[in-house]
Amino acid sequence: MKRIEILKRAILMEVLLIMLAITINGMIPLLRSTSAQTGKKECIKWVEFHPTCEAMKYAYQTDVATHGTEDEINWISLLAYAAAKSGGNFDKNSVPLMRKLVGQIQDKETTFSKAVEKLEYYAYYQEAYEAVLGGMVGEFEIEEKDENGNVVFLKKYGLKAFLPIAQGFPYHDYDDFGSSRSFGYKRRHLGHDMMGQIGTPIIAVESGTVEAIGWNRYGGWRIGIRSFDKKRYYYYAHLRQNYPYQEGLKEGSIVTAGDVIGYMGHTGYSDKENVNNINVTHLHFGMELIFDEKRREEGNEIWIDCYELTKFLYQNRSETVKKEGTKEWERVYQMKDPECEKYRN
């Protein structure tokens, strides 16, 4: 009997370890499957985005440093490599891991394609991270002062996404993704709260199209902006009472990354419009990923934790100035995003 009990426990332990291994690896086999009947790859059904600010900074700096060279390394691909090596977990070893690969590529010991060809889940992370970060780095033109103090447009390659809080305005935050919310019904918090002052200018993180604007019983005055590639939906909520949005914004408006789109407040948690029922003044900032429009319409939404991403974007804050005689602020330096020009023409 004792031997049988020991055997049962051993089998149970083995099953538990297998389940744990699946969990540690992000349950990737369950996140995107292949239909046995059609053989077609199904869309990604969930994404957990865990790259640290430090990992994103290193990958980004590598991208900019190698851009246009023989050993060009895309920052999203580099992050996907690190994720595939660690089951999506990022820690203090992630940057050294990426740095080692970059060194090997530059020393001609390997190529990036060879380094990832045997990584089982690299393709998954590449697609998932491309959905998160795809519009944030690229070519653009931005106004800057030249040596004579004249404002001119300069062509650049680099980070063209911005922190959602304007430069010079204080805020504080912490990683609150997934915490409990109870208004209306018990649910998880699927965004990132950034606490600050009423009237703080809220900035478009990425260029895109206004997809939703107006009152929402949970988010109060809110605005939703869809990236041009349709993969990202940026959600900015609890905007200011009485004057929530930048003048002229409406559904279908094109906005450029760095534009002022609204103002921080504490509206929401009410079926009646223009009500301040949120206790703490803050911006609720969220990012939804869209891989399949039908699944989204059916309520299968994919929201990611943006805390580390906002830490990364802190290096690029849009400078604003108050428009005299109004309640509005506007950006100081204009930016030309090639993607915007395509949709405006």
Short mmCIF file of C-alpha atoms in Angstrom, two decimals:
data_model
loop_
_atom_site.label_atom_id
_atom_site.label_comp_id
_atom_site.label_asym_id
_atom_site.label_seq_id
_atom_site.Cartn_x
_atom_site.Cartn_y
_atom_site.Cartn_z
CA MET A 1 0.00 0.00 0.00
CA LYS A 2 2.80 2.39 0.87
CA ARG A 3 4.45 1.79 -2.51
CA ILE A 4 1.16 2.51 -4.31
CA GLU A 5 0.70 5.74 -2.34
CA ILE A 6 4.26 6.79 -3.10
CA LEU A 7 3.70 6.05 -6.80
CA LYS A 8 0.46 8.06 -6.82
CA ARG A 9 2.21 11.01 -5.20
CA ALA A 10 5.07 10.82 -7.69
CA ILE A 11 2.63 10.85 -10.63
CA LEU A 12 0.71 13.76 -9.11
CA MET A 13 3.94 15.69 -8.57
CA GLU A 14 4.99 15.10 -12.18
CA VAL A 15 1.63 16.39 -13.45
CA LEU A 16 1.93 19.48 -11.24
CA LEU A 17 5.44 20.17 -12.50
CA ILE A 18 4.28 19.91 -16.12
CA MET A 19 1.43 22.33 -15.40
CA LEU A 20 3.85 24.70 -13.70
CA ALA A 21 6.23 24.56 -16.66
CA ILE A 22 3.38 25.46 -19.00
CA THR A 23 2.42 28.39 -16.78
CA ILE A 24 5.99 29.67 -16.53
CA ASN A 25 6.27 29.66 -20.30
CA GLY A 26 3.29 31.99 -20.57
CA MET A 27 0.87 29.23 -21.60
CA ILE A 28 1.97 29.98 -25.15
CA PRO A 29 0.51 26.81 -26.68
CA LEU A 30 -2.91 27.97 -25.46
CA LEU A 31 -2.50 31.58 -26.57
CA ARG A 32 -2.33 30.79 -30.26
CA SER A 33 -3.22 27.43 -31.72
CA THR A 34 -3.38 25.84 -35.14
CA SER A 35 -6.62 24.39 -36.40
CA ALA A 36 -6.24 20.65 -36.96
CA GLN A 37 -9.01 20.73 -39.59
CA THR A 38 -7.83 23.66 -41.72
CA GLY A 39 -4.14 23.81 -40.82
CA LYS A 40 -4.48 27.62 -40.62
CA LYS A 41 -2.73 29.55 -37.86
CA GLU A 42 -5.27 31.16 -35.56
CA CYS A 43 -4.82 34.66 -34.19
CA ILE A 44 -3.11 35.42 -30.91
CA LYS A 45 -5.67 35.27 -28.11
CA TRP A 46 -3.74 36.86 -25.24
CA VAL A 47 -0.50 38.72 -24.62
CA GLU A 48 1.46 39.24 -21.42
CA PHE A 49 3.96 42.02 -22.00
CA HIS A 50 6.75 41.94 -19.39
CA PRO A 51 9.90 43.58 -20.88
CA THR A 52 11.45 45.88 -18.28
CA CYS A 53 12.19 49.54 -18.93
CA GLU A 54 15.91 48.68 -18.86
CA ALA A 55 15.47 45.93 -21.45
CA MET A 56 13.49 48.22 -23.75
CA LYS A 57 16.07 50.99 -23.39
CA TYR A 58 18.94 48.68 -24.30
CA ALA A 59 17.09 47.19 -27.27
CA TYR A 60 16.09 50.64 -28.48
CA GLN A 61 19.60 52.06 -28.17
CA THR A 62 20.95 49.06 -30.10
CA ASP A 63 18.37 49.64 -32.85
CA VAL A 64 19.33 53.31 -33.23
CA ALA A 65 23.09 52.59 -33.08
CA THR A 66 22.91 49.89 -35.77
CA HIS A 67 20.29 51.54 -38.00
CA GLY A 68 21.44 51.65 -41.61
CA THR A 69 24.50 49.47 -40.94
CA GLU A 70 25.36 45.97 -42.10
CA ASP A 71 24.55 44.61 -38.64
CA GLU A 72 21.20 46.38 -38.25
CA ILE A 73 19.24 44.94 -35.32
CA ASN A 74 15.55 45.71 -34.82
CA TRP A 75 14.70 46.45 -31.18
CA ILE A 76 11.42 44.51 -31.22
CA SER A 77 13.14 41.43 -32.63
CA LEU A 78 15.86 41.71 -29.96
CA LEU A 79 13.22 41.85 -27.20
CA ALA A 80 11.41 38.89 -28.77
CA TYR A 81 14.69 36.94 -28.72
CA ALA A 82 15.12 37.63 -25.00
CA ALA A 83 11.51 36.62 -24.33
CA ALA A 84 11.81 33.40 -26.30
CA LYS A 85 14.92 32.49 -24.30
CA SER A 86 13.18 33.06 -20.96
CA GLY A 87 9.52 32.19 -21.50
CA GLY A 88 8.54 35.87 -21.51
CA ASN A 89 10.16 36.64 -18.16
CA PHE A 90 12.51 39.62 -17.96
CA ASP A 91 14.95 40.13 -15.08
CA LYS A 92 18.49 41.39 -14.39
CA ASN A 93 19.89 38.81 -16.82
CA SER A 94 17.85 40.00 -19.82
CA VAL A 95 20.09 42.90 -20.82
CA PRO A 96 23.33 40.85 -20.53
CA LEU A 97 21.65 38.15 -22.63
CA MET A 98 20.84 40.64 -25.40
CA ARG A 99 24.24 42.33 -25.11
CA LYS A 100 25.99 38.99 -25.59
CA LEU A 101 24.04 38.27 -28.77
CA VAL A 102 24.70 41.76 -30.15
CA GLY A 103 28.43 41.27 -29.51
CA GLN A 104 28.40 37.90 -31.27
CA ILE A 105 26.63 39.40 -34.29
CA GLN A 106 29.06 42.32 -34.49
CA ASP A 107 32.02 39.92 -34.15
CA LYS A 108 30.58 37.84 -37.02
CA GLU A 109 30.26 34.77 -34.80
CA THR A 110 26.59 34.41 -35.74
CA THR A 111 23.69 36.18 -37.40
CA PHE A 112 20.38 37.16 -35.85
CA SER A 113 18.45 34.73 -38.04
CA LYS A 114 20.68 31.83 -36.94
CA ALA A 115 20.32 32.84 -33.27
CA VAL A 116 16.52 32.61 -33.39
CA GLU A 117 15.91 29.80 -35.88
CA LYS A 118 15.66 27.10 -33.19
CA LEU A 119 13.75 29.16 -30.61
CA GLU A 120 10.31 27.54 -30.53
CA TYR A 121 8.29 30.59 -29.47
CA TYR A 122 10.30 33.37 -31.12
CA ALA A 123 7.68 33.87 -33.87
CA TYR A 124 4.95 34.24 -31.25
CA TYR A 125 6.85 36.88 -29.28
CA GLN A 126 7.88 38.70 -32.46
CA GLU A 127 4.25 39.01 -33.54
CA ALA A 128 3.01 39.90 -30.06
CA TYR A 129 5.67 42.53 -29.36
CA GLU A 130 5.29 43.98 -32.85
CA ALA A 131 1.64 44.56 -32.00
CA VAL A 132 2.65 46.44 -28.82
CA LEU A 133 5.63 48.47 -30.06
CA GLY A 134 5.28 48.53 -33.84
CA GLY A 135 4.58 52.25 -34.29
CA MET A 136 6.96 53.69 -31.72
CA VAL A 137 10.32 53.81 -33.52
CA GLY A 138 10.99 55.00 -37.04
CA GLU A 139 11.74 57.98 -39.26
CA PHE A 140 10.17 61.38 -38.63
CA GLU A 141 10.83 65.11 -38.78
CA ILE A 142 10.61 67.38 -35.75
CA GLU A 143 11.06 71.07 -35.09
CA GLU A 144 14.20 72.04 -33.22
CA LYS A 145 16.22 75.20 -32.75
CA ASP A 146 19.37 75.37 -34.84
CA GLU A 147 22.68 76.98 -33.79
CA ASN A 148 21.27 80.41 -34.70
CA GLY A 149 18.13 79.95 -32.63
CA ASN A 150 15.91 79.44 -35.66
CA VAL A 151 13.21 76.75 -35.54
CA VAL A 152 13.71 74.21 -38.35
CA PHE A 153 12.49 70.70 -39.17
CA LEU A 154 15.17 68.02 -38.73
CA LYS A 155 14.95 64.49 -40.09
CA LYS A 156 15.54 61.81 -37.47
CA TYR A 157 15.33 58.10 -36.80
CA GLY A 158 14.38 57.06 -33.32
CA LEU A 159 11.63 57.16 -30.73
CA LYS A 160 8.56 58.92 -32.10
CA ALA A 161 6.17 57.89 -29.33
CA PHE A 162 5.60 60.06 -26.25
CA LEU A 163 4.72 59.73 -22.58
CA PRO A 164 0.99 60.49 -22.14
CA ILE A 165 1.79 63.25 -19.58
CA ALA A 166 3.17 66.54 -20.95
CA GLN A 167 6.68 67.69 -20.07
CA GLY A 168 6.98 69.72 -16.88
CA PHE A 169 3.80 68.39 -15.27
CA PRO A 170 4.32 66.23 -12.17
CA TYR A 171 2.72 62.83 -11.71
CA HIS A 172 3.21 59.67 -9.70
CA ASP A 173 2.28 56.09 -10.43
CA TYR A 174 2.81 52.45 -9.55
CA ASP A 175 2.07 49.13 -11.22
CA ASP A 176 -1.67 48.74 -10.61
CA PHE A 177 -2.60 46.58 -13.60
CA GLY A 178 -4.97 43.79 -12.58
CA SER A 179 -6.03 45.29 -9.26
CA SER A 180 -9.69 45.04 -8.27
CA ARG A 181 -12.41 47.48 -9.32
CA SER A 182 -16.03 47.29 -8.17
CA PHE A 183 -18.13 50.07 -9.77
CA GLY A 184 -20.90 48.47 -11.82
CA TYR A 185 -19.46 44.99 -11.27
CA LYS A 186 -16.34 43.41 -9.82
CA ARG A 187 -13.56 43.42 -12.41
CA ARG A 188 -9.81 43.75 -12.98
CA HIS A 189 -8.18 47.11 -13.65
CA LEU A 190 -7.02 46.84 -17.26
CA GLY A 191 -4.96 49.99 -17.47
CA HIS A 192 -2.35 52.15 -15.78
CA ASP A 193 -3.25 55.07 -13.49
CA MET A 194 -1.03 58.16 -13.54
CA MET A 195 -1.93 60.56 -10.71
CA GLY A 196 -1.46 64.29 -11.19
CA GLN A 197 -3.14 67.70 -11.28
CA ILE A 198 -6.44 68.78 -12.82
CA GLY A 199 -5.84 70.31 -16.24
CA THR A 200 -2.53 68.53 -16.93
CA PRO A 201 -2.22 68.24 -20.74
CA ILE A 202 -2.68 64.66 -21.94
CA ILE A 203 -0.53 63.68 -24.91
CA ALA A 204 -1.14 61.31 -27.84
CA VAL A 205 1.39 58.51 -27.35
CA GLU A 206 1.31 57.47 -30.99
CA SER A 207 -0.10 58.93 -34.19
CA GLY A 208 -3.49 57.56 -35.18
CA THR A 209 -7.21 58.11 -35.66
CA VAL A 210 -9.74 59.07 -33.00
CA GLU A 211 -11.98 56.01 -32.80
CA ALA A 212 -14.06 56.93 -29.75
CA ILE A 213 -14.72 60.19 -27.93
CA GLY A 214 -17.33 61.21 -25.36
CA TRP A 215 -18.81 59.98 -22.11
CA ASN A 216 -18.40 56.48 -20.69
CA ARG A 217 -19.97 55.51 -17.36
CA TYR A 218 -16.69 53.96 -16.18
CA GLY A 219 -14.07 56.18 -17.80
CA GLY A 220 -15.98 59.47 -17.69
CA TRP A 221 -14.87 61.79 -20.47
CA ARG A 222 -12.57 59.56 -22.48
CA ILE A 223 -10.89 59.36 -25.85
CA GLY A 224 -9.76 56.28 -27.76
CA ILE A 225 -7.14 56.51 -30.51
CA ARG A 226 -6.41 53.66 -32.95
CA SER A 227 -2.96 53.25 -34.47
CA PHE A 228 -2.78 53.41 -38.25
CA ASP A 229 -1.84 49.73 -38.50
CA LYS A 230 -5.04 48.96 -36.49
CA LYS A 231 -3.13 46.85 -33.96
CA ARG A 232 -3.25 49.24 -30.97
CA TYR A 233 -6.09 51.10 -29.29
CA TYR A 234 -4.96 53.77 -26.82
CA TYR A 235 -7.48 54.61 -24.11
CA TYR A 236 -7.27 57.87 -22.12
CA ALA A 237 -9.96 58.24 -19.43
CA HIS A 238 -11.24 60.38 -16.50
CA LEU A 239 -10.58 63.61 -18.39
CA ARG A 240 -11.42 67.05 -17.02
CA GLN A 241 -14.96 68.13 -16.19
CA ASN A 242 -16.47 70.80 -18.49
CA TYR A 243 -13.42 70.99 -20.81
CA PRO A 244 -12.05 67.48 -21.35
CA TYR A 245 -10.72 67.57 -24.93
CA GLN A 246 -8.56 69.64 -27.20
CA GLU A 247 -10.82 71.83 -29.33
CA GLY A 248 -11.85 70.38 -32.66
CA LEU A 249 -11.25 66.71 -31.88
CA LYS A 250 -13.98 64.38 -33.06
CA GLU A 251 -14.39 60.79 -34.18
CA GLY A 252 -12.24 60.30 -37.27
CA SER A 253 -9.76 63.08 -36.44
CA ILE A 254 -6.10 62.38 -37.24
CA VAL A 255 -3.68 63.11 -34.39
CA THR A 256 0.11 63.18 -34.44
CA ALA A 257 2.17 61.65 -31.64
CA GLY A 258 2.99 64.38 -29.14
CA ASP A 259 -0.21 66.38 -29.76
CA VAL A 260 -2.29 67.58 -26.82
CA ILE A 261 -5.56 65.62 -26.95
CA GLY A 262 -7.17 66.40 -23.58
CA TYR A 263 -6.76 67.32 -19.94
CA MET A 264 -6.48 65.32 -16.72
CA GLY A 265 -9.46 65.21 -14.40
CA HIS A 266 -11.50 62.79 -12.29
CA THR A 267 -14.75 62.24 -14.18
CA GLY A 268 -16.50 58.88 -14.36
CA TYR A 269 -18.31 56.20 -12.39
CA SER A 270 -21.67 57.71 -13.30
CA ASP A 271 -24.45 57.25 -15.84
CA LYS A 272 -24.92 61.02 -15.78
CA GLU A 273 -22.49 62.96 -17.98
CA ASN A 274 -19.84 65.38 -16.73
CA VAL A 275 -19.79 64.06 -13.15
CA ASN A 276 -16.70 63.88 -10.91
CA ASN A 277 -17.11 60.58 -9.07
CA ILE A 278 -13.45 59.52 -9.08
CA ASN A 279 -11.78 60.37 -5.78
CA VAL A 280 -8.22 60.91 -7.04
CA THR A 281 -7.31 63.09 -10.04
CA HIS A 282 -5.53 60.87 -12.53
CA LEU A 283 -5.24 59.65 -16.10
CA HIS A 284 -6.30 56.09 -16.76
CA PHE A 285 -4.05 55.06 -19.64
CA GLY A 286 -4.65 51.75 -21.35
CA MET A 287 -3.49 49.87 -24.43
CA GLU A 288 -5.62 47.25 -26.14
CA LEU A 289 -4.16 44.94 -28.79
CA ILE A 290 -6.32 43.88 -31.72
CA PHE A 291 -5.44 40.74 -33.69
CA ASP A 292 -8.97 39.91 -34.81
CA GLU A 293 -11.81 42.44 -35.16
CA LYS A 294 -14.52 39.80 -34.77
CA ARG A 295 -13.11 38.53 -31.48
CA ARG A 296 -12.94 42.12 -30.23
CA GLU A 297 -16.57 42.75 -31.16
CA GLU A 298 -17.50 39.61 -29.22
CA GLY A 299 -15.87 41.08 -26.10
CA ASN A 300 -12.58 39.18 -26.25
CA GLU A 301 -10.34 42.15 -25.51
CA ILE A 302 -6.57 42.01 -24.96
CA TRP A 303 -5.20 44.69 -22.61
CA ILE A 304 -1.56 44.84 -21.53
CA ASP A 305 0.29 46.15 -18.49
CA CYS A 306 1.74 49.55 -19.53
CA TYR A 307 3.72 50.38 -16.38
CA GLU A 308 7.21 49.52 -17.68
CA LEU A 309 6.28 51.00 -21.06
CA THR A 310 5.46 54.39 -19.51
CA LYS A 311 8.79 54.30 -17.67
CA PHE A 312 10.48 53.75 -21.03
CA LEU A 313 8.50 56.57 -22.69
CA TYR A 314 9.47 59.01 -19.93
CA GLN A 315 12.57 59.87 -21.98
CA ASN A 316 10.32 61.46 -24.62
CA ARG A 317 7.90 64.02 -23.19
CA SER A 318 6.09 66.57 -25.33
CA GLU A 319 6.78 70.19 -24.38
CA THR A 320 3.62 72.31 -24.26
CA VAL A 321 2.66 75.96 -23.85
CA LYS A 322 -0.64 77.53 -22.75
CA LYS A 323 -2.65 79.27 -25.44
CA GLU A 324 -3.15 82.79 -24.19
CA GLY A 325 -6.73 83.65 -23.20
CA THR A 326 -7.93 80.01 -23.36
CA LYS A 327 -8.04 76.86 -21.25
CA GLU A 328 -5.95 75.03 -23.83
CA TRP A 329 -2.33 73.99 -24.15
CA GLU A 330 -0.54 73.12 -27.38
CA ARG A 331 2.74 71.44 -28.26
CA VAL A 332 5.77 73.70 -28.72
CA TYR A 333 7.57 71.70 -31.41
CA GLN A 334 5.59 70.22 -34.29
CA MET A 335 6.39 66.76 -35.67
CA LYS A 336 5.90 65.33 -39.15
CA ASP A 337 5.11 61.63 -38.99
CA PRO A 338 5.21 59.96 -42.44
CA GLU A 339 2.31 57.72 -41.37
CA CYS A 340 0.11 60.76 -40.72
CA GLU A 341 0.89 62.20 -44.12
CA LYS A 342 -0.35 59.00 -45.78
CA TYR A 343 -3.73 59.24 -44.08
CA ARG A 344 -4.15 62.99 -44.46
CA ASN A 345 -3.49 62.93 -48.23
#
